[in-house]
Short mmCIF file of C-alpha atoms in Angstrom, two decimals:
data_model
loop_
_atom_site.label_atom_id
_atom_site.label_comp_id
_atom_site.label_asym_id
_atom_site.label_seq_id
_atom_site.Cartn_x
_atom_site.Cartn_y
_atom_site.Cartn_z
CA GLU B 1 0.00 0.00 0.00
CA TYR B 2 1.26 3.46 -0.87
CA LEU B 3 1.71 6.15 1.76
CA GLY B 4 -1.39 8.37 1.63
CA GLY B 5 -3.12 5.95 -0.75
CA GLY B 6 -6.79 5.23 -0.54
CA SER B 7 -10.09 6.44 -1.87
CA ASN B 8 -10.48 9.52 0.37
CA LEU B 9 -8.63 12.00 -1.85
CA THR B 10 -8.88 15.72 -1.23
CA PRO B 11 -10.23 17.96 -4.02
CA TYR B 12 -6.69 19.25 -4.48
CA GLY B 13 -5.38 15.72 -4.85
CA LEU B 14 -7.85 15.14 -7.67
CA LEU B 15 -6.63 18.26 -9.49
CA GLN B 16 -3.00 17.18 -9.02
CA TYR B 17 -3.90 13.82 -10.53
CA ASP B 18 -5.50 15.60 -13.50
CA MET B 19 -2.40 17.76 -13.92
CA VAL B 20 -0.03 14.79 -14.01
CA TYR B 21 -2.38 12.84 -16.29
CA SER B 22 -2.58 15.84 -18.67
CA ALA B 23 1.22 15.99 -18.84
CA ALA B 24 1.39 12.23 -19.51
CA LEU B 25 -1.18 12.49 -22.30
CA ALA B 26 0.75 15.38 -23.85
CA VAL B 27 3.98 13.33 -23.76
CA ASP B 28 2.15 10.40 -25.35
CA LYS B 29 0.64 12.61 -28.08
CA LEU B 30 4.04 14.13 -28.94
CA ASP B 31 5.65 10.69 -28.90
CA ARG B 32 3.04 9.34 -31.35
CA LYS B 33 3.87 12.25 -33.69
CA GLY B 34 7.57 11.32 -33.48
CA ILE B 35 8.53 14.67 -31.98
CA LEU B 36 10.25 13.06 -28.97
CA ASP B 37 12.46 10.90 -31.22
CA LYS B 38 14.30 13.89 -32.68
CA GLY B 39 16.39 14.40 -29.54
CA GLU B 40 15.85 18.15 -29.72
CA ARG B 41 14.47 20.61 -27.24
CA ILE B 42 10.70 20.88 -27.65
CA PRO B 43 9.55 24.53 -27.74
CA ALA B 44 7.12 25.72 -25.07
CA GLU B 45 4.63 26.64 -27.80
CA THR B 46 4.48 22.99 -28.90
CA TRP B 47 3.80 21.82 -25.35
CA THR B 48 1.16 24.54 -24.91
CA LYS B 49 -0.66 23.68 -28.15
CA THR B 50 -0.55 19.97 -27.33
CA ILE B 51 -1.92 20.39 -23.81
CA ASN B 52 -4.57 22.89 -24.96
CA SER B 53 -5.79 20.35 -27.54
CA LEU B 54 -6.44 17.66 -24.90
CA GLU B 55 -9.95 16.68 -23.89
CA PHE B 56 -10.60 13.70 -21.63
CA GLU B 57 -12.75 12.49 -18.76
CA SER B 58 -10.80 12.33 -15.51
CA VAL B 59 -11.33 11.83 -11.78
CA SER B 60 -12.57 15.41 -11.34
CA GLY B 61 -14.69 15.53 -14.48
CA LEU B 62 -14.18 16.63 -18.06
CA VAL B 63 -10.75 18.13 -18.70
CA SER B 64 -10.32 20.58 -21.59
CA PHE B 65 -8.54 23.90 -21.99
CA ASP B 66 -9.20 27.29 -23.57
CA PRO B 67 -6.65 28.92 -25.92
CA GLN B 68 -4.95 30.63 -22.95
CA GLY B 69 -4.42 27.25 -21.26
CA ASP B 70 -7.04 27.73 -18.53
CA ARG B 71 -9.06 24.65 -17.73
CA LEU B 72 -12.66 24.79 -18.86
CA ALA B 73 -14.68 23.24 -16.09
CA ASP B 74 -17.42 23.81 -13.61
CA ILE B 75 -15.90 24.71 -10.26
CA GLN B 76 -17.16 22.83 -7.25
CA VAL B 77 -17.51 24.92 -4.09
CA LEU B 78 -16.71 22.69 -1.14
CA PHE B 79 -16.69 22.85 2.63
CA TYR B 80 -14.94 20.57 5.09
CA VAL B 81 -16.85 18.49 7.64
CA PRO B 82 -14.32 17.58 10.35
CA GLU B 83 -16.64 15.09 12.10
CA GLN B 84 -16.74 12.94 8.96
CA ASN B 85 -13.25 13.95 7.80
CA GLU B 86 -14.64 14.74 4.36
CA TRP B 87 -15.17 17.53 1.85
CA ARG B 88 -18.78 18.17 0.86
CA GLN B 89 -20.01 20.06 -2.18
CA CYS B 90 -22.30 23.00 -1.42
CA GLY B 91 -22.37 24.68 -4.81
CA ILE B 92 -21.19 24.81 -8.39
CA TRP B 93 -19.89 27.77 -10.34
CA SER B 94 -19.96 27.67 -14.10
CA GLU B 95 -19.40 30.28 -16.78
CA GLU B 96 -22.95 29.78 -18.08
CA ASN B 97 -24.96 29.57 -14.84
CA LYS B 98 -22.63 31.45 -12.45
CA PHE B 99 -23.14 30.18 -8.86
CA SER B 100 -25.82 27.71 -7.83
CA LEU B 101 -26.19 26.36 -4.29
CA THR B 102 -26.55 22.57 -4.16
CA GLU B 103 -26.51 22.02 -0.39
CA ASP B 104 -26.68 24.25 2.68
CA ILE B 105 -23.39 24.82 4.47
CA ILE B 106 -23.36 23.71 8.10
CA TRP B 107 -21.15 26.23 9.92
CA PHE B 108 -19.13 25.68 13.11
CA SER B 109 -22.22 26.75 15.10
CA ASN B 110 -23.89 23.58 13.71
CA THR B 111 -26.48 25.75 11.90
CA THR B 112 -26.93 27.07 8.38
CA GLU B 113 -26.78 30.67 9.67
CA VAL B 114 -23.77 32.41 8.12
CA PRO B 115 -21.47 33.56 10.93
CA ASP B 116 -20.30 37.13 11.26
CA LEU B 117 -17.00 37.02 9.41
CA ASP B 118 -16.42 40.76 9.82
CA VAL B 119 -14.10 40.44 12.81
CA ARG B 120 -12.61 43.72 14.00
CA GLU B 121 -10.36 44.68 16.86
CA GLY B 122 -12.12 46.38 19.78
CA PHE B 123 -11.14 49.89 20.84
CA GLY B 124 -11.65 52.32 23.69
CA TYR B 125 -13.35 55.68 23.23
CA TRP B 126 -14.67 58.64 25.20
CA SER B 127 -18.33 59.61 25.08
CA CYS B 128 -18.81 63.35 25.27
CA HIS B 129 -22.52 62.79 26.05
CA SER B 130 -22.03 60.69 29.19
CA LYS B 131 -18.49 61.96 29.87
CA GLU B 132 -17.20 58.41 30.40
CA LYS B 133 -14.77 56.01 28.80
CA TYR B 134 -16.22 53.00 26.98
CA PHE B 135 -14.85 50.01 25.11
CA ASP B 136 -16.38 48.77 21.87
CA GLU B 137 -15.59 45.00 22.05
CA THR B 138 -16.79 44.24 18.52
CA GLY B 139 -15.15 47.24 16.90
CA LYS B 140 -18.47 47.81 15.10
CA THR B 141 -20.72 49.59 17.59
CA ILE B 142 -19.05 52.97 17.21
CA LEU B 143 -18.50 54.10 13.66
CA LEU B 144 -15.25 55.86 12.92
CA HIS B 145 -15.90 58.55 10.35
CA THR B 146 -15.34 62.21 9.66
CA PRO B 147 -17.83 64.14 11.83
CA ASP B 148 -20.26 66.58 10.32
CA GLY B 149 -20.80 68.53 13.55
CA SER B 150 -24.21 66.97 14.22
CA ASP B 151 -23.10 64.84 17.18
CA VAL B 152 -20.17 65.29 19.56
CA ASP B 153 -19.85 61.50 19.89
CA ASP B 154 -18.82 61.21 16.25
CA ILE B 155 -15.20 60.09 16.24
CA ASP B 156 -13.02 61.58 13.55
CA SER B 157 -10.60 58.89 12.43
CA SER B 158 -9.06 60.82 9.55
CA SER B 159 -7.64 63.96 11.13
CA TYR B 160 -7.70 65.63 14.52
CA LEU B 161 -5.42 67.75 16.67
CA CYS B 162 -3.75 65.65 19.31
CA ASP B 163 -3.24 67.64 22.52
CA GLU B 164 -3.24 64.64 24.94
CA PHE B 165 -6.45 65.71 26.68
CA ILE B 166 -10.00 64.43 26.42
CA ASP B 167 -11.43 67.08 24.19
CA CYS B 168 -15.04 66.98 23.01
CA LYS B 169 -14.56 70.01 20.77
CA ASN B 170 -12.25 68.16 18.39
CA LEU B 171 -14.04 64.87 19.05
CA SER B 172 -11.19 62.73 20.29
CA ASP B 173 -10.06 60.79 23.34
CA GLU B 174 -6.51 61.91 23.81
CA SER B 175 -6.07 60.96 27.46
CA GLY B 176 -3.61 58.26 26.44
CA GLU B 177 -0.71 58.25 24.05
CA CYS B 178 -1.33 60.14 20.80
CA SER B 179 1.31 58.46 18.65
CA VAL B 180 -1.28 56.85 16.38
#
């Protein structure tokens, strides 16, 4: 038995197999034409034309190439299920149909609800309304933007005068270090 052998190949393993098989078919095609018998260097253009002319059914589906050498194929969208140690298809993308969902994705929360992937670092700020320090744990509660003068709790992230004091007139908490 070969190391790593078996029937539980990863999607990337299937593509590697297709790549090696494509190269082998190209070598065979050039050999049948007698090009390999000449003992000369084979130009890259010859290899490219030979590979681009291939079309065959392989472990990952139909293999064929466009004139630029890109593989023409539907792209499977997969997700990994660690409990079963397997990849599962949840969609297919094709040039004609774009994306189509084939199965709901079960996220780490064990639901189909898409998790919040917009993870931001939390930050401390001063509220001029309540005159207290606060900490936004999610980094999303307080919006950093250029103030328009309508609310003193607007935090100007683009430009302000740093004088190392809490200053509600220029809308900044400067009680700490102002090196940022």
